[in-house]
Amino acid sequence: MKEEFPKTYEHKNEEQSYQLWEKSGFFNPDTLPGVRKEPFSLSMPPPNVTGSLHIGHAMFLTIEDLMTRYARMQGKRALWLPGVDHAAIATQNVVEKDVYKKEGKTRHDIGRVELIKRIDAFVQGTRSRIETQIRRLGSSCDWSRERYTLDPDLSLAMRTVFKRMYDDGLIYRGDRIVNWCPRCKSTLADDEVDYKEQKTKLYYFKYGPVVIGTARPETKFQDKIIIVHPKDKRYKELVGKELEVEWMTGKVKARVIADPIADMEFGTGAMTITPAHSFEDFLLAQKYHLPVVKIIDEDGNLTEAAGSFKGKNARDAREEIVLLLQKKGLVEKIDEDYVHNLSLCYRCGTPVEPLPSLQWFIAVDREFRIMNQDLRKRCGKDTATLKQLALWAVRSGEINIIPGRFKKIYFHWMENLHDWCISRQIWFGHQIPVWYHKNSKLKTQNSKLCNDPFVSVEDISHCPHCGGEVEQDPDTLDTWFSSALWTFSTLGWPKNTKDFKVFHPTSVMETGYDILFFWVARMIIMTLYAVGDVPFCTVYLHGLVRDREGKKMSKSAGNGIDPLDMIAKFGADPVRLSLVVGTTPGNDIRLYEEKIAGYRNFVNKLWNIGRFIITSTGERPFAPTIDPCTLADQWILSELNSIIEQTTTAMEEYRYSAAIENLYEFTWSKFADWYIEIAKFQRVHGMKESTDAILLYSLEQILKLWHPFTPFITEELWKNLTTQVLFPERGRLRGGVNQNLLLVQPWPHKAIEPYSYRAVEHFTKLQGLIASLRTFRAEHKVNPREKLSGAIAVHQSEIKKVIADHLELVGHLAKTKLEISTEMTHPSFTLSGIRVSIDLPKKEKSSRKEREARKKYVADLERRLSDPLFLSKAPPSVVEKERQRLKAFEEMNS
């Protein structure tokens, strides 16, 4: 006896399906059923432990899950490795703010050990919340392998790479100009700096024989070098000379240097340089061996180099400095409408200050010997720089970036990459594995060795040369340093683990195009160096999720969509579909609640399809015999083969939106609207057994095809299909685990031989005739319950026989009784050699016609506004216009 089958799909039961998957152990590639030799591996971009699941996370989790489910159904050893990132600066900021808010204390008041203790407690709670949220979206990742960027094994990998790079001369400590955040009190990498256009003043100052322009007078106290172009005739006599000029703190001696960097067409063609607070000026200072004097300190205050302004906030003192210059008669003019890019910290939004600082760097342009013999052979070099290797990996095709246009952007960024500052002045994170002798003035036989930094994979407590006390470098590593090792450190490297041998390089890296440089490029650099191989074979870049109007979602703008709210309201499957349909690699997507609601309607449609087939067919063996008895049977099986091929090809080519759109059209239109309606007709005409077999076979394949995209509803329907119809073979438990989960079923193949194109062509003719008859009825506003009569004449004998053999089916679907005619002088309409004459009933009263017309108008509008494909593809203005039409019509007729 069949169990009761709910009339509607209840998405609130999704948690039960996920628990069933997780209990099965099949997220773990080691426990998957069957022989699986080919690996598939994907490393989850680790969400920051500070936050909760947002719509961007939902995007990558959906895409990565469908990639993994597809690979698993293909029979591969599919590993999707999850994890979270400690997000050093962001996490420490959150806890520091909380400590200050509750206790009025800073991190220095409570100390490093206590702060780390509190951060660890905070992280425990946020990790659990994030893991629960990831599960809600249906993510089939292997939780047994979950990693955290501060795990001991990952710390070992970090220290191992650091020491090797230090020994190879690729990591060094130097006094260079860096991006400094006065609020975070830490350095930032170049690509951690955001830029915002800002209207400000541009000041023109008289500096001896030239006029200089600057937006930052507070940095100019120690300007003593004038740069002019070597070909600028105006300054030919001044080049190489020293000039005494009146300046901020009195008279200074200025030297004139000729360098091509000066632009003869800009301003006066001359400029002064500020080596300590400009990256370009710092390079000039190195080139000409000029002193670098810090004007602004790490707190954003002026140093003693600013004379009487010492200790004042640099930005606040700007107007006071300008007033001083005005009194000296050194202000030429002030442009009030100057627009420039303000540099901001990507974490807290504080203006960034370029300043010189003693930090740790990775040298990206220094050559080193490639240790991996296979890599030397593949790239054709024994030595290379990190930049050269990273450029080769993409140019050679070892790594493919999708979409391809991002390769050009990658090359441009990599070619212009400067030495990477990897030290951060915070306490939370991987502490730099470097120790120094506590007695810096030690004079012993090994004093030179004792005064050098000690770099070690293991902690050290005493000097290895004299036994004296040592202390560890207080700085931590840039978060991107440890996350750059993610694909191999999570698999057990530097130990030669089984996971590392099987699953590395990973198959694909799926992430947003906005972190191509933050993370993807760094992974390529570090993995090529440390492992001697690429970290992944393919990079798939998705776009950003924007609102209905194409604006970026944000809390401040109030236009964000919480994926957890949408899952609670509509279910995970509609949310997943709305994030993929209309999405192409590297392009942004618009998302709004109506779009998600539209896909909820499709999910319900899929449930109704499955419910109808499962409840209306009898119990049958595992593999029913497929015996296509009719033209419709041949057509649907051929179309099924076609959609399997189309979907597989689209999945292999990463065209996920196209896969869903084709599958959607097949499921709703061809299978539900056509074949199921024909199946009802065939059942009452003595073909129930063969029709049911085709319905069940088709449903099996459809559920498999949809599973990577809509895992929850397909698994629920599969459970009902196997336990109520195809049992007992499909419902067995093995060791308490259901081996029949759709999760591990094989991906569909064309098991049924395709039928001739002639059969498909013939059925398409019937479809066209039926559709034309339905259109004719609608145009003439015929009562839907009234059956029309008429005649049909066909010139081509082959098509004539097809129609003659299916007149009863045509009449059933079009509510029309037709007869074959040999002659027809005044057809009602023609269709590709088919002439049709319909006897229209007498005209109805206008009031009834109007009611039918209104009913049809409203139905058409409602159908259109519930179609997710229309909602996802039509411009928002068109959707809104249709919505207003419906509202106005309903109000007018209420």
JSON list of C-alpha atoms in Angstrom, two decimals, residues 632-750:
[
{"chain": "A", "resi": 632, "resn": "ALA", "atom": "CA", "xyz": [4.59, 10.57, -28.76]},
{"chain": "A", "resi": 633, "resn": "ASP", "atom": "CA", "xyz": [6.59, 7.86, -26.94]},
{"chain": "A", "resi": 634, "resn": "GLN", "atom": "CA", "xyz": [9.31, 8.00, -29.56]},
{"chain": "A", "resi": 635, "resn": "TRP", "atom": "CA", "xyz": [9.32, 11.79, -29.47]},
{"chain": "A", "resi": 636, "resn": "ILE", "atom": "CA", "xyz": [9.66, 12.16, -25.69]},
{"chain": "A", "resi": 637, "resn": "LEU", "atom": "CA", "xyz": [12.41, 9.54, -25.46]},
{"chain": "A", "resi": 638, "resn": "SER", "atom": "CA", "xyz": [14.29, 11.26, -28.26]},
{"chain": "A", "resi": 639, "resn": "GLU", "atom": "CA", "xyz": [13.86, 14.62, -26.55]},
{"chain": "A", "resi": 640, "resn": "LEU", "atom": "CA", "xyz": [14.97, 13.06, -23.27]},
{"chain": "A", "resi": 641, "resn": "ASN", "atom": "CA", "xyz": [18.15, 11.79, -24.90]},
{"chain": "A", "resi": 642, "resn": "SER", "atom": "CA", "xyz": [18.69, 15.24, -26.36]},
{"chain": "A", "resi": 643, "resn": "ILE", "atom": "CA", "xyz": [18.29, 17.03, -23.02]},
{"chain": "A", "resi": 644, "resn": "ILE", "atom": "CA", "xyz": [20.67, 14.57, -21.34]},
{"chain": "A", "resi": 645, "resn": "GLU", "atom": "CA", "xyz": [23.28, 15.37, -23.98]},
{"chain": "A", "resi": 646, "resn": "GLN", "atom": "CA", "xyz": [22.63, 19.12, -23.82]},
{"chain": "A", "resi": 647, "resn": "THR", "atom": "CA", "xyz": [22.79, 19.23, -20.02]},
{"chain": "A", "resi": 648, "resn": "THR", "atom": "CA", "xyz": [25.96, 17.14, -19.87]},
{"chain": "A", "resi": 649, "resn": "THR", "atom": "CA", "xyz": [27.68, 19.31, -22.46]},
{"chain": "A", "resi": 650, "resn": "ALA", "atom": "CA", "xyz": [26.64, 22.50, -20.66]},
{"chain": "A", "resi": 651, "resn": "MET", "atom": "CA", "xyz": [27.93, 21.15, -17.34]},
{"chain": "A", "resi": 652, "resn": "GLU", "atom": "CA", "xyz": [31.27, 20.18, -18.86]},
{"chain": "A", "resi": 653, "resn": "GLU", "atom": "CA", "xyz": [31.57, 23.68, -20.35]},
{"chain": "A", "resi": 654, "resn": "TYR", "atom": "CA", "xyz": [30.58, 25.44, -17.10]},
{"chain": "A", "resi": 655, "resn": "ARG", "atom": "CA", "xyz": [27.41, 26.87, -18.73]},
{"chain": "A", "resi": 656, "resn": "TYR", "atom": "CA", "xyz": [25.17, 26.27, -15.74]},
{"chain": "A", "resi": 657, "resn": "SER", "atom": "CA", "xyz": [22.50, 28.82, -16.58]},
{"chain": "A", "resi": 658, "resn": "ALA", "atom": "CA", "xyz": [22.10, 27.34, -20.06]},
{"chain": "A", "resi": 659, "resn": "ALA", "atom": "CA", "xyz": [21.83, 23.85, -18.53]},
{"chain": "A", "resi": 660, "resn": "ILE", "atom": "CA", "xyz": [18.98, 24.96, -16.26]},
{"chain": "A", "resi": 661, "resn": "GLU", "atom": "CA", "xyz": [17.16, 26.94, -18.96]},
{"chain": "A", "resi": 662, "resn": "ASN", "atom": "CA", "xyz": [17.16, 23.98, -21.38]},
{"chain": "A", "resi": 663, "resn": "LEU", "atom": "CA", "xyz": [16.19, 21.55, -18.63]},
{"chain": "A", "resi": 664, "resn": "TYR", "atom": "CA", "xyz": [13.43, 23.89, -17.43]},
{"chain": "A", "resi": 665, "resn": "GLU", "atom": "CA", "xyz": [11.94, 24.13, -20.92]},
{"chain": "A", "resi": 666, "resn": "PHE", "atom": "CA", "xyz": [12.06, 20.35, -21.39]},
{"chain": "A", "resi": 667, "resn": "THR", "atom": "CA", "xyz": [10.56, 19.59, -17.97]},
{"chain": "A", "resi": 668, "resn": "TRP", "atom": "CA", "xyz": [7.75, 22.11, -17.94]},
{"chain": "A", "resi": 669, "resn": "SER", "atom": "CA", "xyz": [6.85, 22.35, -21.61]},
{"chain": "A", "resi": 670, "resn": "LYS", "atom": "CA", "xyz": [7.78, 19.16, -23.41]},
{"chain": "A", "resi": 671, "resn": "PHE", "atom": "CA", "xyz": [7.35, 16.66, -20.60]},
{"chain": "A", "resi": 672, "resn": "ALA", "atom": "CA", "xyz": [4.62, 18.17, -18.39]},
{"chain": "A", "resi": 673, "resn": "ASP", "atom": "CA", "xyz": [2.55, 20.21, -20.83]},
{"chain": "A", "resi": 674, "resn": "TRP", "atom": "CA", "xyz": [2.77, 17.72, -23.71]},
{"chain": "A", "resi": 675, "resn": "TYR", "atom": "CA", "xyz": [3.76, 14.20, -22.85]},
{"chain": "A", "resi": 676, "resn": "ILE", "atom": "CA", "xyz": [1.97, 13.88, -19.50]},
{"chain": "A", "resi": 677, "resn": "GLU", "atom": "CA", "xyz": [-1.24, 15.12, -21.11]},
{"chain": "A", "resi": 678, "resn": "ILE", "atom": "CA", "xyz": [-0.76, 12.62, -23.95]},
{"chain": "A", "resi": 679, "resn": "ALA", "atom": "CA", "xyz": [0.04, 9.90, -21.40]},
{"chain": "A", "resi": 680, "resn": "LYS", "atom": "CA", "xyz": [-3.36, 10.40, -19.77]},
{"chain": "A", "resi": 681, "resn": "PHE", "atom": "CA", "xyz": [-4.95, 9.88, -23.19]},
{"chain": "A", "resi": 682, "resn": "GLN", "atom": "CA", "xyz": [-2.85, 6.79, -23.96]},
{"chain": "A", "resi": 683, "resn": "ARG", "atom": "CA", "xyz": [-3.64, 5.19, -20.61]},
{"chain": "A", "resi": 684, "resn": "VAL", "atom": "CA", "xyz": [-7.38, 5.09, -21.34]},
{"chain": "A", "resi": 685, "resn": "HIS", "atom": "CA", "xyz": [-6.72, 3.78, -24.84]},
{"chain": "A", "resi": 686, "resn": "GLY", "atom": "CA", "xyz": [-5.09, 0.51, -23.80]},
{"chain": "A", "resi": 687, "resn": "MET", "atom": "CA", "xyz": [-1.46, 1.60, -23.48]},
{"chain": "A", "resi": 688, "resn": "LYS", "atom": "CA", "xyz": [-1.13, 2.05, -19.70]},
{"chain": "A", "resi": 689, "resn": "GLU", "atom": "CA", "xyz": [1.70, -0.45, -19.16]},
{"chain": "A", "resi": 690, "resn": "SER", "atom": "CA", "xyz": [4.07, 0.94, -21.79]},
{"chain": "A", "resi": 691, "resn": "THR", "atom": "CA", "xyz": [3.13, 4.56, -21.04]},
{"chain": "A", "resi": 692, "resn": "ASP", "atom": "CA", "xyz": [3.74, 4.14, -17.30]},
{"chain": "A", "resi": 693, "resn": "ALA", "atom": "CA", "xyz": [7.13, 2.58, -17.98]},
{"chain": "A", "resi": 694, "resn": "ILE", "atom": "CA", "xyz": [8.15, 5.59, -20.07]},
{"chain": "A", "resi": 695, "resn": "LEU", "atom": "CA", "xyz": [6.80, 8.01, -17.47]},
{"chain": "A", "resi": 696, "resn": "LEU", "atom": "CA", "xyz": [8.80, 6.33, -14.71]},
{"chain": "A", "resi": 697, "resn": "TYR", "atom": "CA", "xyz": [11.95, 6.06, -16.80]},
{"chain": "A", "resi": 698, "resn": "SER", "atom": "CA", "xyz": [11.67, 9.71, -17.80]},
{"chain": "A", "resi": 699, "resn": "LEU", "atom": "CA", "xyz": [11.05, 10.83, -14.21]},
{"chain": "A", "resi": 700, "resn": "GLU", "atom": "CA", "xyz": [14.15, 8.96, -13.04]},
{"chain": "A", "resi": 701, "resn": "GLN", "atom": "CA", "xyz": [16.32, 10.75, -15.60]},
{"chain": "A", "resi": 702, "resn": "ILE", "atom": "CA", "xyz": [14.72, 14.13, -14.94]},
{"chain": "A", "resi": 703, "resn": "LEU", "atom": "CA", "xyz": [15.34, 13.88, -11.19]},
{"chain": "A", "resi": 704, "resn": "LYS", "atom": "CA", "xyz": [18.96, 12.95, -11.80]},
{"chain": "A", "resi": 705, "resn": "LEU", "atom": "CA", "xyz": [19.45, 15.86, -14.19]},
{"chain": "A", "resi": 706, "resn": "TRP", "atom": "CA", "xyz": [17.90, 18.33, -11.75]},
{"chain": "A", "resi": 707, "resn": "HIS", "atom": "CA", "xyz": [19.66, 17.00, -8.66]},
{"chain": "A", "resi": 708, "resn": "PRO", "atom": "CA", "xyz": [22.83, 19.16, -8.79]},
{"chain": "A", "resi": 709, "resn": "PHE", "atom": "CA", "xyz": [20.66, 22.28, -9.06]},
{"chain": "A", "resi": 710, "resn": "THR", "atom": "CA", "xyz": [17.72, 21.38, -6.78]},
{"chain": "A", "resi": 711, "resn": "PRO", "atom": "CA", "xyz": [19.03, 18.67, -4.46]},
{"chain": "A", "resi": 712, "resn": "PHE", "atom": "CA", "xyz": [16.35, 18.82, -1.77]},
{"chain": "A", "resi": 713, "resn": "ILE", "atom": "CA", "xyz": [13.16, 18.33, -3.77]},
{"chain": "A", "resi": 714, "resn": "THR", "atom": "CA", "xyz": [14.75, 15.80, -6.13]},
{"chain": "A", "resi": 715, "resn": "GLU", "atom": "CA", "xyz": [15.98, 13.70, -3.21]},
{"chain": "A", "resi": 716, "resn": "GLU", "atom": "CA", "xyz": [12.52, 13.79, -1.62]},
{"chain": "A", "resi": 717, "resn": "LEU", "atom": "CA", "xyz": [10.83, 12.76, -4.88]},
{"chain": "A", "resi": 718, "resn": "TRP", "atom": "CA", "xyz": [13.45, 10.06, -5.43]},
{"chain": "A", "resi": 719, "resn": "LYS", "atom": "CA", "xyz": [12.73, 8.63, -1.99]},
{"chain": "A", "resi": 720, "resn": "ASN", "atom": "CA", "xyz": [9.03, 8.42, -2.81]},
{"chain": "A", "resi": 721, "resn": "LEU", "atom": "CA", "xyz": [9.73, 6.97, -6.26]},
{"chain": "A", "resi": 722, "resn": "THR", "atom": "CA", "xyz": [11.99, 4.21, -4.97]},
{"chain": "A", "resi": 723, "resn": "THR", "atom": "CA", "xyz": [10.03, 3.27, -1.87]},
{"chain": "A", "resi": 724, "resn": "GLN", "atom": "CA", "xyz": [6.53, 3.45, -3.34]},
{"chain": "A", "resi": 725, "resn": "VAL", "atom": "CA", "xyz": [7.07, 2.27, -6.91]},
{"chain": "A", "resi": 726, "resn": "LEU", "atom": "CA", "xyz": [10.47, 0.76, -7.65]},
{"chain": "A", "resi": 727, "resn": "PHE", "atom": "CA", "xyz": [10.94, -1.39, -4.56]},
{"chain": "A", "resi": 728, "resn": "PRO", "atom": "CA", "xyz": [12.29, -3.47, -2.95]},
{"chain": "A", "resi": 729, "resn": "GLU", "atom": "CA", "xyz": [15.50, -3.31, -5.03]},
{"chain": "A", "resi": 730, "resn": "ARG", "atom": "CA", "xyz": [15.79, 0.46, -4.66]},
{"chain": "A", "resi": 731, "resn": "GLY", "atom": "CA", "xyz": [14.96, 0.80, -0.99]},
{"chain": "A", "resi": 732, "resn": "ARG", "atom": "CA", "xyz": [17.55, -1.43, 0.65]},
{"chain": "A", "resi": 733, "resn": "LEU", "atom": "CA", "xyz": [19.55, -0.34, 3.67]},
{"chain": "A", "resi": 734, "resn": "ARG", "atom": "CA", "xyz": [23.14, -1.53, 3.82]},
{"chain": "A", "resi": 735, "resn": "GLY", "atom": "CA", "xyz": [24.81, -1.27, 7.20]},
{"chain": "A", "resi": 736, "resn": "GLY", "atom": "CA", "xyz": [22.15, 1.23, 8.24]},
{"chain": "A", "resi": 737, "resn": "VAL", "atom": "CA", "xyz": [22.94, 3.45, 5.23]},
{"chain": "A", "resi": 738, "resn": "ASN", "atom": "CA", "xyz": [20.57, 3.94, 2.33]},
{"chain": "A", "resi": 739, "resn": "GLN", "atom": "CA", "xyz": [22.59, 3.06, -0.78]},
{"chain": "A", "resi": 740, "resn": "ASN", "atom": "CA", "xyz": [19.78, 4.34, -2.93]},
{"chain": "A", "resi": 741, "resn": "LEU", "atom": "CA", "xyz": [20.12, 8.05, -2.19]},
{"chain": "A", "resi": 742, "resn": "LEU", "atom": "CA", "xyz": [19.85, 10.13, -5.33]},
{"chain": "A", "resi": 743, "resn": "LEU", "atom": "CA", "xyz": [23.03, 11.79, -4.08]},
{"chain": "A", "resi": 744, "resn": "VAL", "atom": "CA", "xyz": [25.08, 8.83, -5.34]},
{"chain": "A", "resi": 745, "resn": "GLN", "atom": "CA", "xyz": [23.08, 7.71, -8.37]},
{"chain": "A", "resi": 746, "resn": "PRO", "atom": "CA", "xyz": [24.92, 7.64, -11.71]},
{"chain": "A", "resi": 747, "resn": "TRP", "atom": "CA", "xyz": [24.54, 10.61, -14.02]},
{"chain": "A", "resi": 748, "resn": "PRO", "atom": "CA", "xyz": [22.09, 9.86, -16.87]},
{"chain": "A", "resi": 749, "resn": "HIS", "atom": "CA", "xyz": [23.39, 8.50, -20.15]},
{"chain": "A", "resi": 750, "resn": "LYS", "atom": "CA", "xyz": [21.53, 7.88, -23.36]}
]
